[in-house]
Amino acid sequence: MTTKRIDARGLSCPQPVVLVDRAVQEGNTDLEILVDNEVSRENVLRMAARRGLKTDVRQEGQDTIIRATRA
Amino acid sequence: MGNVFSSRTGVIVVGALIGVGAAVLQYLGNPANMGICVACMERDVAGALGLHRAGVVQYLRPEIMGFVLGAFIAALIAREHKPRGGSAPLIRFFLGVFAMIGALVFLGCPWRALLRLAGGDGNAILGLLGLAAGIFIGIQFLKRGYSLGRSYPQKPLSGWVFPALMVGLFLLLVFQVSFSPGGPIFFSQKGPGSQHAPIWISLAAGLIIGGLAQRSRFCTMGAFRDVMLIRDFHLISGVAALLIFAFGMNLILGQFKPGFAGQPIAHTDHLWNFLGMALSGLAFVLAGGCPGRQLFLSGEGDMDAGVFVLGMIIGAAVAHNFALASSPKGITDFAPPAVILGFVFCVVVGITQRDRG
């Protein structure tokens, strides 16, 4: 299973969430989402939880990388 | 995590606080059903600066400055103050202009629509339905990949420009500078602009609400959008709390007067109440936040949100100078073409601005 990468840095609300939702609906179960602000991070994590994805967050400089996978 | 305010409980508490705060500000002197109205208050600021000459709506509203500065301080403390910008600023400016024109045809922003309803103004129902309709249209663009593009990190001090502007406006209010005989700063002698709570109470309320709203990400447009787009009821629970607590406070303070006709700073043109707010709702979706949220984002260092706010202030000037803004007597002859022009602009933006397919 390949990891689907989504670069949501600098996108305004709600585009990061829309991109994640679309990827999930396309059948992706392994996502790596790049965000650069706290609001996007919170929103993506909430969306992932609602879609039943397990998340793992790590910080890389200014960017937050959220790995979301089907539990 | 560590941010209690971005929880469901947090956003409910913030919504409740805005509702109570607005009712109390009205009790302390702000205009009826306008304890807090971001659009109206920005319009009053535009008037005070002489950008429009509608004598009854001119006042430097400290709530606006408080919202930005409260969010600024909260973001600094939380290390969330990040100067950023560069996402189609000119388009955002005109989204702000048309959002304000729509809001002034209805006579209020989404916050005031809720507060009007909480005060018994039935016309607000049409406004809220229009708001939802406009947001629904905006969502169709979002689903098709609408995007104004990325913003990029900016140099540190650039995030201080907008808060500094607010400090400047506040100083103009405190010292009531007169720049020339018969010139600005203008302060209404009668009408809504002359009605206001004590300056320091207004500022304190603004600072508290601004700070908490920054933490909770409170947004009325986002609330409706998230319900329709992703069935997420997080933000809408804060909006519901605002409505319920403002209603309760209005009952306690004797400010609840149900009806359609003769409501304060409102008219009964159902069609244009609906369409005015629909235009605003659409513009808010395309710009990514309601007027309140745009102020909080400006405080956080979002320069694109700051441009949207400036667009709203200029939009208020346009609305009054060109007789587009409604009055309690109803809409003007020029309102329908202006609203239609706004829809055309927003739809063209919605269709043409997109990333990928």
Short mmCIF file of C-alpha atoms in Angstrom, two decimals:
data_model
loop_
_atom_site.label_atom_id
_atom_site.label_comp_id
_atom_site.label_asym_id
_atom_site.label_seq_id
_atom_site.Cartn_x
_atom_site.Cartn_y
_atom_site.Cartn_z
CA MET A 1 0.00 0.00 0.00
CA THR A 2 1.52 3.31 -1.01
CA THR A 3 1.41 6.32 1.22
CA LYS A 4 -0.64 9.19 -0.16
CA ARG A 5 1.11 12.47 0.55
CA ILE A 6 -0.94 15.65 0.96
CA ASP A 7 0.80 18.99 1.22
CA ALA A 8 -1.73 21.24 2.94
CA ARG A 9 0.72 23.91 4.03
CA GLY A 10 -0.52 27.47 3.65
CA LEU A 11 -3.99 26.44 2.56
CA SER A 12 -6.86 28.21 4.23
CA CYS A 13 -9.64 26.52 6.09
CA PRO A 14 -11.25 24.10 5.17
CA GLN A 15 -9.09 22.99 2.25
CA PRO A 16 -6.76 20.74 4.28
CA VAL A 17 -9.77 18.85 5.61
CA VAL A 18 -11.41 18.67 2.17
CA LEU A 19 -8.21 17.21 0.67
CA VAL A 20 -7.97 14.58 3.42
CA ASP A 21 -11.65 13.67 3.11
CA ARG A 22 -11.34 13.32 -0.67
CA ALA A 23 -8.28 11.09 -0.31
CA VAL A 24 -10.11 8.86 2.16
CA GLN A 25 -13.11 8.61 -0.12
CA GLU A 26 -10.83 7.62 -2.99
CA GLY A 27 -9.92 4.59 -0.89
CA ASN A 28 -6.59 5.69 0.54
CA THR A 29 -5.93 4.19 3.96
CA ASP A 30 -2.41 5.43 4.45
CA LEU A 31 -1.99 9.19 4.40
CA GLU A 32 0.83 11.56 5.22
CA ILE A 33 -0.43 15.11 5.64
CA LEU A 34 1.81 18.13 5.85
CA VAL A 35 0.41 21.17 7.69
CA ASP A 36 2.06 24.33 8.96
CA ASN A 37 -0.35 25.70 11.52
CA GLU A 38 -2.11 24.61 14.66
CA VAL A 39 -5.64 25.08 13.30
CA SER A 40 -5.03 22.81 10.31
CA ARG A 41 -3.44 20.27 12.61
CA GLU A 42 -6.46 20.22 14.91
CA ASN A 43 -8.91 20.06 12.02
CA VAL A 44 -7.08 17.26 10.21
CA LEU A 45 -6.76 15.23 13.41
CA ARG A 46 -10.47 15.66 14.12
CA MET A 47 -11.36 14.62 10.58
CA ALA A 48 -9.06 11.60 10.72
CA ALA A 49 -10.65 10.49 14.00
CA ARG A 50 -14.11 10.82 12.48
CA ARG A 51 -13.06 8.69 9.52
CA GLY A 52 -11.70 6.02 11.87
CA LEU A 53 -8.04 6.63 11.09
CA LYS A 54 -5.27 6.19 13.60
CA THR A 55 -2.91 9.17 13.68
CA ASP A 56 0.67 9.76 14.54
CA VAL A 57 2.04 13.32 14.69
CA ARG A 58 5.61 14.49 14.39
CA GLN A 59 7.16 17.92 14.10
CA GLU A 60 9.75 18.83 11.49
CA GLY A 61 10.85 22.44 11.81
CA GLN A 62 7.85 24.66 11.09
CA ASP A 63 5.89 21.76 9.60
CA THR A 64 3.74 19.19 11.29
CA ILE A 65 3.53 15.80 9.65
CA ILE A 66 0.43 13.77 10.38
CA ARG A 67 0.48 10.10 9.46
CA ALA A 68 -3.05 8.73 9.29
CA THR A 69 -3.66 5.03 8.77
CA ARG A 70 -6.59 2.66 8.95
CA ALA A 71 -6.42 1.04 12.38
CA MET B 1 -2.86 18.97 22.63
CA GLY B 2 -3.12 21.25 25.63
CA ASN B 3 -5.65 23.63 24.08
CA VAL B 4 -8.79 23.18 26.14
CA PHE B 5 -10.65 25.84 24.19
CA SER B 6 -10.54 24.00 20.89
CA SER B 7 -12.50 21.13 22.45
CA ARG B 8 -16.26 20.87 22.00
CA THR B 9 -16.78 22.23 25.52
CA GLY B 10 -14.36 25.06 24.82
CA VAL B 11 -16.13 26.27 21.71
CA ILE B 12 -19.50 26.09 23.52
CA VAL B 13 -18.14 28.17 26.39
CA VAL B 14 -16.80 30.77 23.96
CA GLY B 15 -20.09 30.92 22.03
CA ALA B 16 -22.00 31.33 25.29
CA LEU B 17 -19.64 34.08 26.37
CA ILE B 18 -20.10 36.00 23.11
CA GLY B 19 -23.88 35.67 23.51
CA VAL B 20 -23.87 36.92 27.09
CA GLY B 21 -21.27 39.58 26.32
CA ALA B 22 -23.28 40.95 23.39
CA ALA B 23 -26.49 41.17 25.42
CA VAL B 24 -24.66 42.93 28.24
CA LEU B 25 -22.90 45.35 25.86
CA GLN B 26 -26.31 46.24 24.46
CA TYR B 27 -27.60 46.75 27.99
CA LEU B 28 -24.62 49.04 28.69
CA GLY B 29 -25.28 51.22 25.66
CA ASN B 30 -24.56 49.50 22.35
CA PRO B 31 -27.37 49.68 19.74
CA ALA B 32 -30.31 47.28 19.96
CA ASN B 33 -29.65 43.72 18.81
CA MET B 34 -26.17 44.99 17.99
CA GLY B 35 -24.30 44.25 21.18
CA ILE B 36 -21.69 42.90 18.83
CA CYS B 37 -21.84 43.07 15.05
CA VAL B 38 -18.55 42.87 13.25
CA ALA B 39 -19.89 44.25 9.97
CA CYS B 40 -21.80 47.12 11.60
CA MET B 41 -18.89 48.00 13.84
CA GLU B 42 -16.43 48.05 10.94
CA ARG B 43 -18.94 50.22 9.11
CA ASP B 44 -18.95 52.61 12.07
CA VAL B 45 -15.15 52.69 12.00
CA ALA B 46 -15.24 53.55 8.28
CA GLY B 47 -17.64 56.37 9.11
CA ALA B 48 -15.54 57.72 11.97
CA LEU B 49 -12.56 57.92 9.61
CA GLY B 50 -14.66 59.87 7.13
CA LEU B 51 -14.62 57.13 4.49
CA HIS B 52 -18.39 57.54 4.33
CA ARG B 53 -20.52 60.42 5.55
CA ALA B 54 -23.58 58.65 6.93
CA GLY B 55 -23.79 60.79 10.07
CA VAL B 56 -25.66 58.26 12.18
CA VAL B 57 -23.12 55.44 11.93
CA GLN B 58 -19.75 56.91 12.84
CA TYR B 59 -17.81 55.65 15.85
CA LEU B 60 -14.44 54.02 16.43
CA ARG B 61 -15.75 50.80 17.97
CA PRO B 62 -13.26 49.52 20.55
CA GLU B 63 -14.71 46.01 20.24
CA ILE B 64 -13.12 45.68 16.77
CA MET B 65 -9.71 46.71 18.10
CA GLY B 66 -10.18 44.39 21.08
CA PHE B 67 -10.96 41.42 18.85
CA VAL B 68 -7.76 41.83 16.85
CA LEU B 69 -5.54 42.67 19.83
CA GLY B 70 -7.04 39.94 22.02
CA ALA B 71 -6.38 37.38 19.31
CA PHE B 72 -2.90 38.85 18.79
CA ILE B 73 -2.00 38.50 22.47
CA ALA B 74 -3.50 35.01 22.75
CA ALA B 75 -1.62 33.89 19.65
CA LEU B 76 1.65 35.32 20.96
CA ILE B 77 1.24 33.53 24.29
CA ALA B 78 0.34 30.25 22.58
CA ARG B 79 3.21 30.66 20.11
CA GLU B 80 0.71 30.59 17.28
CA HIS B 81 1.46 34.08 16.00
CA LYS B 82 2.71 33.33 12.49
CA PRO B 83 2.99 36.11 9.93
CA ARG B 84 1.77 34.70 6.65
CA GLY B 85 0.28 36.03 3.45
CA GLY B 86 0.31 36.06 -0.30
CA SER B 87 -2.81 34.06 -1.09
CA ALA B 88 -4.61 36.19 -3.70
CA PRO B 89 -4.83 39.37 -1.59
CA LEU B 90 -6.65 41.49 -4.18
CA ILE B 91 -9.35 38.88 -4.68
CA ARG B 92 -9.76 38.63 -0.92
CA PHE B 93 -10.06 42.42 -0.77
CA PHE B 94 -13.01 42.40 -3.14
CA LEU B 95 -14.57 39.40 -1.41
CA GLY B 96 -14.47 41.63 1.66
CA VAL B 97 -16.04 44.53 -0.24
CA PHE B 98 -18.96 42.42 -1.50
CA ALA B 99 -19.34 40.57 1.81
CA MET B 100 -19.88 43.96 3.45
CA ILE B 101 -22.30 45.16 0.78
CA GLY B 102 -24.39 42.00 1.28
CA ALA B 103 -24.23 42.41 5.04
CA LEU B 104 -25.38 46.05 4.85
CA VAL B 105 -28.32 45.16 2.59
CA PHE B 106 -29.40 42.70 5.31
CA LEU B 107 -28.11 44.97 8.11
CA GLY B 108 -25.76 42.71 10.01
CA CYS B 109 -23.06 40.07 9.95
CA PRO B 110 -23.74 36.44 10.94
CA TRP B 111 -23.14 37.33 14.61
CA ARG B 112 -25.76 40.05 14.46
CA ALA B 113 -28.14 37.76 12.55
CA LEU B 114 -27.96 35.42 15.56
CA LEU B 115 -28.26 38.30 18.02
CA ARG B 116 -31.24 39.74 16.13
CA LEU B 117 -32.95 36.37 16.34
CA ALA B 118 -32.07 36.14 20.03
CA GLY B 119 -33.70 39.55 20.46
CA GLY B 120 -36.91 38.41 18.78
CA ASP B 121 -36.33 39.87 15.29
CA GLY B 122 -38.01 37.40 12.91
CA ASN B 123 -36.35 39.01 9.89
CA ALA B 124 -33.12 37.43 11.06
CA ILE B 125 -34.55 34.04 10.09
CA LEU B 126 -34.48 35.11 6.45
CA GLY B 127 -30.92 36.35 6.91
CA LEU B 128 -29.77 33.09 8.48
CA LEU B 129 -31.48 31.06 5.74
CA GLY B 130 -29.73 33.25 3.19
CA LEU B 131 -26.42 32.78 4.99
CA ALA B 132 -26.85 29.00 4.85
CA ALA B 133 -27.81 29.19 1.16
CA GLY B 134 -24.75 31.29 0.32
CA ILE B 135 -22.51 28.90 2.24
CA PHE B 136 -24.10 25.97 0.38
CA ILE B 137 -23.22 27.59 -2.95
CA GLY B 138 -19.66 28.21 -1.76
CA ILE B 139 -19.29 24.58 -0.73
CA GLN B 140 -20.04 23.47 -4.29
CA PHE B 141 -16.94 25.39 -5.38
CA LEU B 142 -14.88 23.91 -2.53
CA LYS B 143 -15.89 20.41 -3.64
CA ARG B 144 -14.67 21.19 -7.14
CA GLY B 145 -11.22 22.18 -5.92
CA TYR B 146 -11.71 25.90 -5.28
CA SER B 147 -8.62 27.46 -3.75
CA LEU B 148 -7.07 30.91 -3.64
CA GLY B 149 -3.71 29.20 -3.39
CA ARG B 150 -1.23 28.91 -0.59
CA SER B 151 -0.11 31.61 1.76
CA TYR B 152 3.56 31.76 2.62
CA PRO B 153 5.45 32.66 5.79
CA GLN B 154 6.27 36.37 5.98
CA LYS B 155 8.90 38.29 7.89
CA PRO B 156 8.29 38.49 11.64
CA LEU B 157 7.32 42.16 11.97
CA SER B 158 4.76 42.03 9.15
CA GLY B 159 2.40 40.26 11.53
CA TRP B 160 2.46 43.30 13.78
CA VAL B 161 1.15 45.74 11.18
CA PHE B 162 -2.53 45.01 11.64
CA PRO B 163 -2.46 44.97 15.46
CA ALA B 164 -0.50 48.25 15.31
CA LEU B 165 -3.22 49.75 13.11
CA MET B 166 -5.76 48.78 15.77
CA VAL B 167 -3.67 50.41 18.51
CA GLY B 168 -3.57 53.55 16.36
CA LEU B 169 -7.35 53.55 15.94
CA PHE B 170 -7.78 53.09 19.67
CA LEU B 171 -5.53 56.07 20.38
CA LEU B 172 -7.60 58.17 17.96
CA LEU B 173 -10.66 57.14 19.96
CA VAL B 174 -9.15 57.91 23.35
CA PHE B 175 -7.84 61.33 22.32
CA GLN B 176 -10.74 62.13 19.97
CA VAL B 177 -8.46 63.96 17.61
CA SER B 178 -10.05 66.50 15.28
CA PHE B 179 -7.90 66.90 12.18
CA SER B 180 -9.68 69.91 10.70
CA PRO B 181 -12.85 71.91 11.35
CA GLY B 182 -15.74 69.76 10.17
CA GLY B 183 -13.37 66.92 9.37
CA PRO B 184 -12.57 63.54 10.86
CA ILE B 185 -12.55 61.91 13.34
CA PHE B 186 -16.36 61.82 13.20
CA PHE B 187 -18.51 60.71 16.09
CA SER B 188 -22.26 60.36 15.58
CA GLN B 189 -24.38 62.71 17.66
CA LYS B 190 -27.52 60.64 17.10
CA GLY B 191 -28.49 57.23 15.72
CA PRO B 192 -26.76 53.88 16.25
CA GLY B 193 -23.29 55.43 16.03
CA SER B 194 -23.98 57.55 19.10
CA GLN B 195 -25.01 54.52 21.14
CA HIS B 196 -22.15 52.72 22.77
CA ALA B 197 -21.05 51.05 25.96
CA PRO B 198 -18.24 52.74 27.96
CA ILE B 199 -14.97 52.60 26.00
CA TRP B 200 -12.99 50.52 28.46
CA ILE B 201 -15.76 47.97 28.92
CA SER B 202 -16.09 47.62 25.14
CA LEU B 203 -12.34 47.20 24.81
CA ALA B 204 -12.17 44.66 27.63
CA ALA B 205 -15.05 42.65 26.15
CA GLY B 206 -13.33 42.72 22.77
CA LEU B 207 -10.00 41.61 24.22
CA ILE B 208 -11.54 38.71 26.14
CA ILE B 209 -13.67 37.53 23.24
CA GLY B 210 -10.80 38.00 20.79
CA GLY B 211 -8.44 35.99 22.93
CA LEU B 212 -10.84 33.14 23.57
CA ALA B 213 -12.07 33.06 19.99
CA GLN B 214 -8.50 32.77 18.78
CA ARG B 215 -8.01 29.77 21.06
CA SER B 216 -11.32 28.13 20.15
CA ARG B 217 -11.31 28.94 16.38
CA PHE B 218 -14.89 30.16 16.74
CA CYS B 219 -16.38 30.90 13.29
CA THR B 220 -20.05 31.20 12.36
CA MET B 221 -19.53 30.57 8.65
CA GLY B 222 -17.27 27.60 9.42
CA ALA B 223 -20.00 26.23 11.66
CA PHE B 224 -22.61 26.03 8.90
CA ARG B 225 -20.03 24.96 6.34
CA ASP B 226 -18.70 22.07 8.42
CA VAL B 227 -22.21 20.75 9.04
CA MET B 228 -23.06 20.80 5.33
CA LEU B 229 -19.66 19.80 3.97
CA ILE B 230 -18.40 17.14 6.37
CA ARG B 231 -21.25 16.64 8.88
CA ASP B 232 -19.04 18.04 11.62
CA PHE B 233 -21.05 19.62 14.45
CA HIS B 234 -18.07 20.97 16.38
CA LEU B 235 -18.30 24.69 15.57
CA ILE B 236 -22.09 24.80 15.25
CA SER B 237 -22.38 23.85 18.91
CA GLY B 238 -20.62 27.13 19.72
CA VAL B 239 -23.01 29.03 17.44
CA ALA B 240 -25.99 27.36 19.13
CA ALA B 241 -24.57 28.37 22.51
CA LEU B 242 -24.25 31.98 21.33
CA LEU B 243 -27.90 32.02 20.24
CA ILE B 244 -29.25 30.35 23.39
CA PHE B 245 -27.25 32.40 25.85
CA ALA B 246 -27.94 35.70 24.08
CA PHE B 247 -31.65 34.77 24.11
CA GLY B 248 -31.53 33.93 27.81
CA MET B 249 -29.67 37.12 28.67
CA ASN B 250 -32.11 39.18 26.57
CA LEU B 251 -35.02 37.67 28.53
CA ILE B 252 -33.31 38.51 31.82
CA LEU B 253 -32.46 42.08 30.74
CA GLY B 254 -35.88 42.68 29.18
CA GLN B 255 -34.43 43.00 25.68
CA PHE B 256 -36.51 40.28 23.99
CA LYS B 257 -39.23 41.73 21.74
CA PRO B 258 -40.59 39.22 19.21
CA GLY B 259 -41.94 40.29 15.81
CA PHE B 260 -41.09 41.30 12.25
CA ALA B 261 -42.20 44.92 11.87
CA GLY B 262 -40.50 47.77 13.70
CA GLN B 263 -37.46 45.77 14.82
CA PRO B 264 -34.41 47.90 15.67
CA ILE B 265 -32.06 48.66 12.77
CA ALA B 266 -33.81 46.13 10.54
CA HIS B 267 -36.21 46.05 7.61
CA THR B 268 -38.83 43.55 6.49
CA ASP B 269 -37.85 42.99 2.86
CA HIS B 270 -37.67 39.20 3.09
CA LEU B 271 -36.21 38.60 -0.36
CA TRP B 272 -33.31 41.01 0.06
CA ASN B 273 -32.68 40.04 3.66
CA PHE B 274 -32.20 36.54 2.28
CA LEU B 275 -30.15 37.52 -0.78
CA GLY B 276 -27.97 40.06 1.03
CA MET B 277 -26.86 37.52 3.59
CA ALA B 278 -26.54 34.84 0.89
CA LEU B 279 -24.00 37.03 -0.91
CA SER B 280 -22.11 37.51 2.34
CA GLY B 281 -22.18 33.80 3.13
CA LEU B 282 -20.79 32.96 -0.29
CA ALA B 283 -18.03 35.55 0.05
CA PHE B 284 -17.15 34.27 3.55
CA VAL B 285 -16.75 30.70 2.29
CA LEU B 286 -14.54 31.82 -0.58
CA ALA B 287 -12.42 33.87 1.83
CA GLY B 288 -12.34 31.14 4.51
CA GLY B 289 -14.02 32.81 7.48
CA CYS B 290 -16.81 34.99 8.83
CA PRO B 291 -16.01 38.65 9.60
CA GLY B 292 -15.23 37.85 13.23
CA ARG B 293 -12.90 35.03 12.31
CA GLN B 294 -11.12 37.27 9.78
CA LEU B 295 -10.37 39.73 12.60
CA PHE B 296 -8.99 36.98 14.83
CA LEU B 297 -6.87 35.63 11.96
CA SER B 298 -5.57 39.15 11.31
CA GLY B 299 -4.45 39.25 14.92
CA GLU B 300 -2.67 35.91 14.50
CA GLY B 301 -0.58 37.34 11.69
CA ASP B 302 -2.71 36.31 8.70
CA MET B 303 -2.14 39.25 6.37
CA ASP B 304 -4.63 37.93 3.81
CA ALA B 305 -7.35 38.05 6.45
CA GLY B 306 -6.22 41.61 7.19
CA VAL B 307 -6.73 42.49 3.53
CA PHE B 308 -10.23 41.00 3.70
CA VAL B 309 -11.00 43.19 6.73
CA LEU B 310 -9.77 46.29 4.89
CA GLY B 311 -11.98 45.22 1.98
CA MET B 312 -14.94 45.12 4.35
CA ILE B 313 -14.18 48.60 5.67
CA ILE B 314 -13.92 50.00 2.13
CA GLY B 315 -17.03 47.99 1.25
CA ALA B 316 -18.87 49.83 4.01
CA ALA B 317 -17.72 53.14 2.58
CA VAL B 318 -18.92 52.09 -0.88
CA ALA B 319 -22.23 50.84 0.52
CA HIS B 320 -23.02 54.15 2.20
CA ASN B 321 -21.49 56.52 -0.36
CA PHE B 322 -23.33 54.86 -3.25
CA ALA B 323 -26.58 54.37 -1.33
CA LEU B 324 -26.49 50.57 -1.33
CA ALA B 325 -26.90 50.10 2.41
CA SER B 326 -30.40 49.49 3.71
CA SER B 327 -32.11 51.50 6.41
CA PRO B 328 -35.07 50.60 8.65
CA LYS B 329 -37.22 51.95 5.79
CA GLY B 330 -36.00 49.15 3.53
CA ILE B 331 -33.50 48.53 0.77
CA THR B 332 -32.41 51.18 -1.73
CA ASP B 333 -32.88 51.17 -5.50
CA PHE B 334 -29.21 50.43 -5.97
CA ALA B 335 -29.05 47.44 -3.64
CA PRO B 336 -30.35 44.77 -6.06
CA PRO B 337 -27.85 45.50 -8.86
CA ALA B 338 -25.02 45.72 -6.33
CA VAL B 339 -25.91 42.37 -4.79
CA ILE B 340 -26.22 40.80 -8.24
CA LEU B 341 -22.83 42.22 -9.21
CA GLY B 342 -21.44 40.70 -6.01
CA PHE B 343 -22.84 37.29 -6.89
CA VAL B 344 -21.35 37.51 -10.38
CA PHE B 345 -17.94 38.37 -8.91
CA CYS B 346 -18.09 35.54 -6.36
CA VAL B 347 -19.28 32.95 -8.87
CA VAL B 348 -16.55 33.89 -11.35
CA VAL B 349 -13.98 33.65 -8.53
CA GLY B 350 -15.45 30.34 -7.40
CA ILE B 351 -15.29 28.84 -10.87
CA THR B 352 -11.93 30.18 -12.00
CA GLN B 353 -9.82 29.92 -8.86
CA ARG B 354 -8.92 26.31 -8.38
CA ASP B 355 -6.00 24.00 -7.77
CA ARG B 356 -5.73 20.95 -10.00
CA GLY B 357 -8.90 19.08 -10.95
#
